[in-house]
Coordinates of C-alpha atoms in Angstrom, one line a residue:
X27 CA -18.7 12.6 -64.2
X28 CA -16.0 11.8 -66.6
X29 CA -16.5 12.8 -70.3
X30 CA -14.9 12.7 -73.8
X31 CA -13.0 15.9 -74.2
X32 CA -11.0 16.9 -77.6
X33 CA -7.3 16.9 -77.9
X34 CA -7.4 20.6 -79.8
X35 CA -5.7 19.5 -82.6
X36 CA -5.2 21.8 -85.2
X37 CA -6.3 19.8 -88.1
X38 CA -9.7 18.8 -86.6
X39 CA -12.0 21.0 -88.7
X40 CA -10.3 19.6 -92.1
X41 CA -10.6 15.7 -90.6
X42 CA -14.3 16.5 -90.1
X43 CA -14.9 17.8 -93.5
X44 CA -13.2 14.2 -94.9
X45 CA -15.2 12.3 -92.3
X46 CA -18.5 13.5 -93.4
X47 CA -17.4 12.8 -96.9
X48 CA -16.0 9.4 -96.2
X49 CA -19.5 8.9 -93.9
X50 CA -16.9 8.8 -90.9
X51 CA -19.1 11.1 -88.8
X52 CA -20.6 10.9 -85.7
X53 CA -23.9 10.2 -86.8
X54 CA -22.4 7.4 -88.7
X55 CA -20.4 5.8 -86.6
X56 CA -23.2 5.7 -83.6
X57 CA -26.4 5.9 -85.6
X58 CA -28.3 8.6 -84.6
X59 CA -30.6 6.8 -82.1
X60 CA -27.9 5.6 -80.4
X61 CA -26.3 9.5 -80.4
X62 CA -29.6 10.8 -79.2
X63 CA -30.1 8.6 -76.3
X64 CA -26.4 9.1 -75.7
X65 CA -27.0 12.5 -75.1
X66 CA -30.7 12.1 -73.2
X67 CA -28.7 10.1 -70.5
X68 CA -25.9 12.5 -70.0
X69 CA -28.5 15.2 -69.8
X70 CA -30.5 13.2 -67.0
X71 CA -27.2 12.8 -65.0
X72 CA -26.4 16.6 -65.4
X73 CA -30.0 17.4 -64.1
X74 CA -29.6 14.9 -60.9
X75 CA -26.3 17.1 -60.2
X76 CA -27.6 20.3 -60.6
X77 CA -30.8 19.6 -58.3
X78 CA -29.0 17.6 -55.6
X79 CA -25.3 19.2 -55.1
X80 CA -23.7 16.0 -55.6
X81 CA -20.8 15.3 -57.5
X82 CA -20.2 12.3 -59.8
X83 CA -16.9 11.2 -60.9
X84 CA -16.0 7.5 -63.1
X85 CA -13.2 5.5 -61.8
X86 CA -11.8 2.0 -61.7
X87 CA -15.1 0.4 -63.3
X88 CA -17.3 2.3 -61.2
X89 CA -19.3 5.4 -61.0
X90 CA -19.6 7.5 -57.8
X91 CA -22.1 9.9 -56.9
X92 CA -21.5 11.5 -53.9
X93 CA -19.2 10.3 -51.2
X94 CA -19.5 12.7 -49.3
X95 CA -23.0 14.5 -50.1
X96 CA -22.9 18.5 -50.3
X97 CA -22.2 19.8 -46.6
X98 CA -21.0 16.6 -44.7
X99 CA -18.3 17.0 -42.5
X100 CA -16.9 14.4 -40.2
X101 CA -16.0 11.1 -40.9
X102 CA -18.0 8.3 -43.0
X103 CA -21.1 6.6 -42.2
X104 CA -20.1 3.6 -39.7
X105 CA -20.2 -0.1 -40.7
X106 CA -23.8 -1.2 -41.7
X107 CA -24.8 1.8 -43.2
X108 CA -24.7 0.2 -47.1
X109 CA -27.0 -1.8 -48.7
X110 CA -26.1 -4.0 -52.3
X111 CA -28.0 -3.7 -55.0
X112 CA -28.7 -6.4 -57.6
X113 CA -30.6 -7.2 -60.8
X114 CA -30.3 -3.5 -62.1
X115 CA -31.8 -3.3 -65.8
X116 CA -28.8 -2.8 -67.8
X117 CA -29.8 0.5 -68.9
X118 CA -30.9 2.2 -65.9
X119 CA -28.8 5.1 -64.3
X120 CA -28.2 7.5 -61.5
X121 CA -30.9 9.9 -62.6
X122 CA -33.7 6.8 -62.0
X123 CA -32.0 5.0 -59.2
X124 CA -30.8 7.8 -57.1
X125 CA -34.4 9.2 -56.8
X126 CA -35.5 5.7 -56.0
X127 CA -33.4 5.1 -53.0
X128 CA -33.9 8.4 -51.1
X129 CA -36.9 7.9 -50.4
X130 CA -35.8 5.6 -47.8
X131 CA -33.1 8.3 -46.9
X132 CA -30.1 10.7 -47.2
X133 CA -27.7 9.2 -49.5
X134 CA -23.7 9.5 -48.3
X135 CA -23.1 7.7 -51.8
X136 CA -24.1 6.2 -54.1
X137 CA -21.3 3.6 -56.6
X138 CA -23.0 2.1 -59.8
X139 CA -20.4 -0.5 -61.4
X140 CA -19.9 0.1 -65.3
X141 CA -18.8 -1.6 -68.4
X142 CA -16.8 0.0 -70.8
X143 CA -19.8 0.1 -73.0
X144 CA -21.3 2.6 -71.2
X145 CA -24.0 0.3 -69.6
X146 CA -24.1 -0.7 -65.8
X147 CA -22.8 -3.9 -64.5
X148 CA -26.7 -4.5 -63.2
X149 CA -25.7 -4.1 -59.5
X150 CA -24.9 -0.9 -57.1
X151 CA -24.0 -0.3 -53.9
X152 CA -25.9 2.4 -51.7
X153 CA -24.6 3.9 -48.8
X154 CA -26.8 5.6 -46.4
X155 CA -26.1 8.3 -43.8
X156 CA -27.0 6.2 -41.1
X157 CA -28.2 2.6 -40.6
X158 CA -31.9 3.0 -39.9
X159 CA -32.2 4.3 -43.5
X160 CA -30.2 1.1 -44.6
X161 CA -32.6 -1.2 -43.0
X162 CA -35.5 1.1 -44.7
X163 CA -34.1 1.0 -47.5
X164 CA -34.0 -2.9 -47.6
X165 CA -37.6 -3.5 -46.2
X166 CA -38.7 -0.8 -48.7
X167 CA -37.3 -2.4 -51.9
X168 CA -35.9 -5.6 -51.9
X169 CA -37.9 -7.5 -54.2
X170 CA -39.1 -4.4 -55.7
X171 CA -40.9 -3.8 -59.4
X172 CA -38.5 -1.5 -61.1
X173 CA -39.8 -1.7 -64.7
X174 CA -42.8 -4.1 -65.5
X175 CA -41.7 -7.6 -64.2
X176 CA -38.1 -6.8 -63.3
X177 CA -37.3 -6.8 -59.7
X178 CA -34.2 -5.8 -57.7
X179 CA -32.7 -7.1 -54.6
X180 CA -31.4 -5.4 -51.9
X181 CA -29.2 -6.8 -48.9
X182 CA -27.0 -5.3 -46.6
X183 CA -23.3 -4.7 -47.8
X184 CA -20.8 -5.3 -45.2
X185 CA -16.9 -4.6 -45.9
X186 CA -15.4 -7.7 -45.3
X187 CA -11.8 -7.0 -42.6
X188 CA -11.5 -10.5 -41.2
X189 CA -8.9 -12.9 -43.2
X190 CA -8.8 -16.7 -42.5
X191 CA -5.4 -18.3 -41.9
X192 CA -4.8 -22.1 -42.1
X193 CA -2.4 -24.3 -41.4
X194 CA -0.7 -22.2 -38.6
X195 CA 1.6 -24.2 -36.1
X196 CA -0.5 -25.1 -33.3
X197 CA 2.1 -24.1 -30.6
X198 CA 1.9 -20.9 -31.2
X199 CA 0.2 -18.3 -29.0
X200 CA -1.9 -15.1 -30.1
X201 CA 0.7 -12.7 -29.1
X202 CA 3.3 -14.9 -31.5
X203 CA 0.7 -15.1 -34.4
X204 CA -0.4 -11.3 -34.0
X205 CA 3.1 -10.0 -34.0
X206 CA 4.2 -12.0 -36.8
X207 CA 1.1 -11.1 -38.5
X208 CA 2.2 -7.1 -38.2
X209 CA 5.5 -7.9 -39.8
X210 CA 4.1 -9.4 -43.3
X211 CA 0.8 -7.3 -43.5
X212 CA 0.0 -3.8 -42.8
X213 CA -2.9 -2.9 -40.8
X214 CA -3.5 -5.4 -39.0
X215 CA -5.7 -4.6 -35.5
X216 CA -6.1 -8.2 -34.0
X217 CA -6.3 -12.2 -34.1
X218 CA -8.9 -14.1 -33.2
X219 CA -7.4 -17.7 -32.2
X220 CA -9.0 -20.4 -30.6
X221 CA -7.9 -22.7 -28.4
X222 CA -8.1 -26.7 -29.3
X223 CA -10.6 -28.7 -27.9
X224 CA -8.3 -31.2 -25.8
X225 CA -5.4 -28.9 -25.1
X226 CA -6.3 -25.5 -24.2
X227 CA -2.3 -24.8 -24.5
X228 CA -2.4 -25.3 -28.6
X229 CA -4.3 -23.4 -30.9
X230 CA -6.7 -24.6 -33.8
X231 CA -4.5 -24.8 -36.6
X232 CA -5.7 -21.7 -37.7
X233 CA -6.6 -17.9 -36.6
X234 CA -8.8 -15.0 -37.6
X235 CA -6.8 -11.8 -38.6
X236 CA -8.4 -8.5 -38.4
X237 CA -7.8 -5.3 -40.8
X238 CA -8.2 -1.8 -39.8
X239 CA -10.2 -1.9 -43.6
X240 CA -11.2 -4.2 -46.3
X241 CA -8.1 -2.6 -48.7
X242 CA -5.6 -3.6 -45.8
X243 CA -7.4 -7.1 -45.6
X244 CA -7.5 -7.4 -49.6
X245 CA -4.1 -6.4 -49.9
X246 CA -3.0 -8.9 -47.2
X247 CA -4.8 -11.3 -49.0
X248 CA -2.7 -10.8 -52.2
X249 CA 0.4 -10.8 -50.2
X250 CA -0.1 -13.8 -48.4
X251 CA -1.8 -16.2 -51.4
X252 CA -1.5 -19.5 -50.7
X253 CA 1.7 -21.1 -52.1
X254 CA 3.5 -18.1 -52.1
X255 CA 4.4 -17.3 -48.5
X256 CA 5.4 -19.2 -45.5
X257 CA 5.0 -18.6 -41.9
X258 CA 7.3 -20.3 -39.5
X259 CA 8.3 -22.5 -42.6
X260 CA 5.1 -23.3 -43.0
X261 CA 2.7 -22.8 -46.6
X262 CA -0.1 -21.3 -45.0
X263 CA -3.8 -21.1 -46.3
X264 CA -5.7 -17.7 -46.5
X265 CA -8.9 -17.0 -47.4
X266 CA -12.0 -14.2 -46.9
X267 CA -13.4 -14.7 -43.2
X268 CA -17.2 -15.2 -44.0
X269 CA -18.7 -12.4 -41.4
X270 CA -21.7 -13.3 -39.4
X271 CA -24.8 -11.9 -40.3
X272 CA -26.2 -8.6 -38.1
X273 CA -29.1 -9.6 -36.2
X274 CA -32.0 -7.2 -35.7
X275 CA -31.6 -5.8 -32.0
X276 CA -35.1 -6.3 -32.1
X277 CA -34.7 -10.3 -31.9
X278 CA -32.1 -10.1 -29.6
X279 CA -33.4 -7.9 -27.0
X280 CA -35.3 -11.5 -26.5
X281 CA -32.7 -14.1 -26.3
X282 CA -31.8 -15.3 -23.1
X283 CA -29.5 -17.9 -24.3
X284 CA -26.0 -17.9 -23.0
X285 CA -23.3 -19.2 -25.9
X286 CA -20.2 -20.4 -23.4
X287 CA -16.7 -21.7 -25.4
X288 CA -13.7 -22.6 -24.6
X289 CA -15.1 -25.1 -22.2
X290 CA -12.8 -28.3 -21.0
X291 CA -14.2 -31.7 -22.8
X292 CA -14.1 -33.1 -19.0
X293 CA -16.8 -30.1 -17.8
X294 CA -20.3 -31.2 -17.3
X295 CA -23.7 -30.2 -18.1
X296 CA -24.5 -30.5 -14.5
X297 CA -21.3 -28.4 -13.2
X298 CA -22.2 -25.6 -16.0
X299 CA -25.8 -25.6 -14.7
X300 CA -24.3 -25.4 -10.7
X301 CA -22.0 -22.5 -11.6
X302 CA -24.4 -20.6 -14.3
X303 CA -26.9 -20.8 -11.4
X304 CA -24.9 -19.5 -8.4
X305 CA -25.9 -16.1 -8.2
X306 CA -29.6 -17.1 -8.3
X307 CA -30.5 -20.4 -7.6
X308 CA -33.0 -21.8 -10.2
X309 CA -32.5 -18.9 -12.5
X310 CA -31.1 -21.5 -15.0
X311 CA -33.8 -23.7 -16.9
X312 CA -31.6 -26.3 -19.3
X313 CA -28.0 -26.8 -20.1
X314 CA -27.2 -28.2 -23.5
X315 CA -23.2 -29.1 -23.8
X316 CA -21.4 -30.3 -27.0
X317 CA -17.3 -30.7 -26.9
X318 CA -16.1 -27.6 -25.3
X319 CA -19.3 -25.0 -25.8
X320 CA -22.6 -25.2 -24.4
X321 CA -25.9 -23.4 -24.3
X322 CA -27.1 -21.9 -20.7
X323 CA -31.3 -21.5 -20.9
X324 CA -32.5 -18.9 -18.5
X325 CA -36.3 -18.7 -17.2
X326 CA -36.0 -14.7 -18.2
X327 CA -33.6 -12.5 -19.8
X328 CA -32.9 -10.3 -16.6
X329 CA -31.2 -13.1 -15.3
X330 CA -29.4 -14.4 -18.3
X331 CA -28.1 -10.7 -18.9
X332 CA -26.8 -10.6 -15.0
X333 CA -24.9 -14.2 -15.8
X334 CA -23.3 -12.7 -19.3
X335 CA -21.8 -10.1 -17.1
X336 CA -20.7 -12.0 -14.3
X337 CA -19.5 -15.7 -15.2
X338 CA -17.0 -14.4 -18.9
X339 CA -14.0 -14.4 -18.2
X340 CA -14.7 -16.6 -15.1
X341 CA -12.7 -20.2 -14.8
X342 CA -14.7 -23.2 -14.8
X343 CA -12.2 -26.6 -14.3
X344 CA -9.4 -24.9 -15.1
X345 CA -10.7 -23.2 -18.4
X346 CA -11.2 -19.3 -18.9
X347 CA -14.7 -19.4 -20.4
X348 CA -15.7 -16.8 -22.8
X349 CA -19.8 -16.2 -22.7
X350 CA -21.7 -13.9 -25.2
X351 CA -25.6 -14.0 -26.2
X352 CA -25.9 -16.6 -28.5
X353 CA -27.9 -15.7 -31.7
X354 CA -31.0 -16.8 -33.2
X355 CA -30.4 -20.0 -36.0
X356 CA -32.5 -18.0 -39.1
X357 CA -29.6 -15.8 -38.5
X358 CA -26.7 -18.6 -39.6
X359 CA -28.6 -20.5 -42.4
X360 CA -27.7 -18.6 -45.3
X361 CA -24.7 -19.5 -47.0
X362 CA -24.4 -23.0 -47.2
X363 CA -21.6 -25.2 -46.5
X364 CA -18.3 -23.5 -45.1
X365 CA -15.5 -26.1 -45.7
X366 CA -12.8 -27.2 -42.6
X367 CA -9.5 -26.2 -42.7
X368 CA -7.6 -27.9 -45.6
X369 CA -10.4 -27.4 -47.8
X370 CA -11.7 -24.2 -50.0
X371 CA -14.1 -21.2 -49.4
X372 CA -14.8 -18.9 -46.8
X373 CA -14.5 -19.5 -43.0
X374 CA -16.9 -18.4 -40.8
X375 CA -16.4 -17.0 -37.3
X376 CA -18.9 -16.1 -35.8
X377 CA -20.5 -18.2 -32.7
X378 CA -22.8 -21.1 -32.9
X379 CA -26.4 -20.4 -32.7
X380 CA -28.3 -22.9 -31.4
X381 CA -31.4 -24.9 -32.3
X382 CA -33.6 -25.7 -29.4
X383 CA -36.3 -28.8 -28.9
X384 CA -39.1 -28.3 -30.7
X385 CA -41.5 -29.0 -27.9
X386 CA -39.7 -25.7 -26.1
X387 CA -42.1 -23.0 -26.4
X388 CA -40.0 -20.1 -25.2
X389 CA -36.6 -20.0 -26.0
X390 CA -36.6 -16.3 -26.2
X391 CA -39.8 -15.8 -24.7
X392 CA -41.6 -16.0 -28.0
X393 CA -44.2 -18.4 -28.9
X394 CA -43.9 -21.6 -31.2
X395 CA -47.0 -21.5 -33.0
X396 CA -47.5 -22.2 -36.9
X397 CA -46.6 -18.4 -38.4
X398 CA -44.5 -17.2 -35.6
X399 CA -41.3 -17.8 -37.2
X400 CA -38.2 -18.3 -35.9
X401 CA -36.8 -15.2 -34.7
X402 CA -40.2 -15.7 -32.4
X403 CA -40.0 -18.9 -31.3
X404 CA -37.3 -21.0 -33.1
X405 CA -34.4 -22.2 -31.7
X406 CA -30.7 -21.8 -32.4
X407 CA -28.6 -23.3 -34.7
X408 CA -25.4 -24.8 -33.8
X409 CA -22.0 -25.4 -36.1
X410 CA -18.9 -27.6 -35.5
X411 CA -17.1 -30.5 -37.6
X412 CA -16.6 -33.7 -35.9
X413 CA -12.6 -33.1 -34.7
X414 CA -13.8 -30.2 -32.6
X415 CA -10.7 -29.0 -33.5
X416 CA -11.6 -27.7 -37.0
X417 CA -13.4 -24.0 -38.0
X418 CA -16.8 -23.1 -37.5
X419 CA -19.5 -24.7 -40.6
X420 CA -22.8 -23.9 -41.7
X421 CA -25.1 -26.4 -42.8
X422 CA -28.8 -25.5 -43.3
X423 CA -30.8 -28.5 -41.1
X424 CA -34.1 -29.3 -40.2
X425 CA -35.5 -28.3 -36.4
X426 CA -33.6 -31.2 -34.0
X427 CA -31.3 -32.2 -36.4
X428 CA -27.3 -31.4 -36.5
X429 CA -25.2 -31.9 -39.7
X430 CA -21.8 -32.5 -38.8
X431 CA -18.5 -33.0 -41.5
X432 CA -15.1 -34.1 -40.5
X433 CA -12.2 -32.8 -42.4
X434 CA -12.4 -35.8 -45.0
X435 CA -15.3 -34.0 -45.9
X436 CA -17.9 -37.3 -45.0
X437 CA -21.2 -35.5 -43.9
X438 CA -23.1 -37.1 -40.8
X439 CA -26.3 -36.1 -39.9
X440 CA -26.9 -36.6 -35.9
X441 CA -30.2 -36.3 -33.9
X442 CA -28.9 -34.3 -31.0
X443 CA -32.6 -33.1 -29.5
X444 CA -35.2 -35.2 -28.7

């Protein structure tokens, strides 16, 4: 905890004797309410140390308590152990919060953002010593009272290592971006690049870099502003990668939906159902294709599981599919509009959920009935601008309906379930 210490110097006990005269004191310049309550608060926090062990220490607009907690040794908590805190009463510290918050569990650390003043910034970020107490700590007080009719919010915090980068040549291959990529930014552990629609030998026009840690990613990001680098003698665009949402394991121990991309525009619904099917003949219930991805339905998970395993990686009319679980559509509806490449804001990409027909009643072997929700019974959602070629959207829509925009930015609303 940082506090005011004195300088020493060697005229102080004179300047005090003329500040009480002049009314310069302490008490004066504070009021002694303000001095008093001053003093309660630091008291609180010196009380919270001695009981718990933990150190505190201000820095860089932020206090930290912990990081590590008394006796941890090994590494930090993994990703997904930190939960954000929001609508903190401006006037409310460690020594209330910190109690608060264990309950759900051990705290590795906890930051409270501050203002110069001396109050907090109204928001915190907790993080736990393992993710079960992160997801307690959510379900126990999001939405909860913390003083008479003020409530807080709490959500998963995520450090954010994925950079979106636009306006790459489209001739270039990953090995070519990815090695470039190392010799502008440090830290850099992959790229994500995905190949276009109606030439599986270009890329996108843009690529997903990924940092070994959010500083590497936000440094990159300063380095390579748009306007003020080139790559290939090109201006590129960068921007935060907009991460996709964790989904409880619980909902996706159901699925048993198969997400396959990187499909030729030529491949049909009936060859994906042929070769999705092989290994068990009328394992696979529906096929839904759009462009180059598609949607594999499977009468039971067991089966769909045994297809994730065998068919990615496998090549289907010349393509090298890439197959992965897709993920439930209550899952991809927060966050509005992402724009395409050209445009502003964050870029998502993660893969399409999808949004089944209504009159399905077990897309993850769940049940469709009023109150089940849709982690029971809904469908997927799925996300894609009209060129194919762009990146991934997000665009909230209502059960059978698909919201497209092309990269003039003209939205179209198609019925693609009937």
């Amino acid at each position: 905890m940082v506090k005011d210490r004195s300088d020493g110097d060697p005229d102080s006990d004179q300047s005090s004797d003329q500040d009480q005269e002049l009314g310069a004191g302490p008490s004066a310049l504070f009021g002694e309410d303000e001095l008093r309550a001053s003093c309660a608060k630091e008291m609180a926090l010196l009380a919270l140390m001695e009981k718990t062990g933990y150190n505190m220490v201000q820095e860089n607009g932020q206090r930290k308590y912990g990081g590590p907690p008394p006796g941890w040794e090994g590494p930090p908590p993994p990703r997904g152990c930190e939960v954000f805190v929001g609508k903190i009463p401006r006037d409310m510290y460690e020594d209330e919060l910190v109690p608060l918050f264990e309950q759900a569990g051990c705290i590795y650390e906890f930051r409270l953002m501050m203002e110069f003043s001396g109050e907090n910034r109204g928001y915190a970020f907790v993080m736990y010593t393992n993710r079960e107490a992160a997801q307690r700590a959510i379900q126990m007080l999001d939405n909860h009272e913390i003083r008479p009719r003020k409530y807080i919010g709490v959500c998963v915090s995520l450090d954010n290592c994925r950079l979106f980068i636009g306006s790459i040549p489209k001739d270039k291959k990953k090995d070519e971006i990815l090695d470039e990529m190392k010799k502008v930014t440090d830290g850099v552990v992959d790229v994500i690049v995905y190949p276009s629609s109606t030439d599986k030998t270009k890329n996108r026009g843009f690529a997903f870099v990924e940092y070994e840690s959010h500083k590497a990613a936000a440094m990159a990001r300063r380095k390579l502003i748009p306007g003020t680098f080139q790559l290939w003698g090109h201006s590129i665009q960068v921007d935060w990668a907009e991460p996709e949402k964790d989904v409880d394991e619980e909902v996706m121990q159901r699925v048993r939906v198969l997400y396959v991309r990187n499909l030729m525009l030529s491949t049909t619904e009936e060859t994906l159902q042929q070769e999705f099917s092989r290994f068990k003949p009328g394992s696979v219930e529906r096929v839904k294709k759009l462009t180059d991805y598609a949607f594999v339905h499977y009468c039971n998970r067991d089966d769909a599981l045994t297809a994730l395993g065998l068919m990615n990686g496998m090549v289907i009319d010349g393509a090298a599919v890439e197959v992965s679980l897709a993920k439930p559509a209550n899952v991809n509806r927060e966050g509005g509009v992402n724009s395409v490449a050209g445009g502003s804001g964050p870029r998502k990409y993660h893969n399409r959920g999808y949004l089944g027909n209504s009159n399905h009643s077990s897309i993850m072997g769940g049940d469709m009935r009023a109150g089940a929700g849709d982690a029971a019974g809904g469908g997927f959602l799925m996300h894609r601008n009209c060129s194919g070629d762009g990146p991934i959207q997000d665009l909230t829509c209502r059960q059978g309906e698909h919201f497209l925009s092309d990269q003039t930015g003209r939205a179209n609303m198609e019925v693609l379930l009937t």
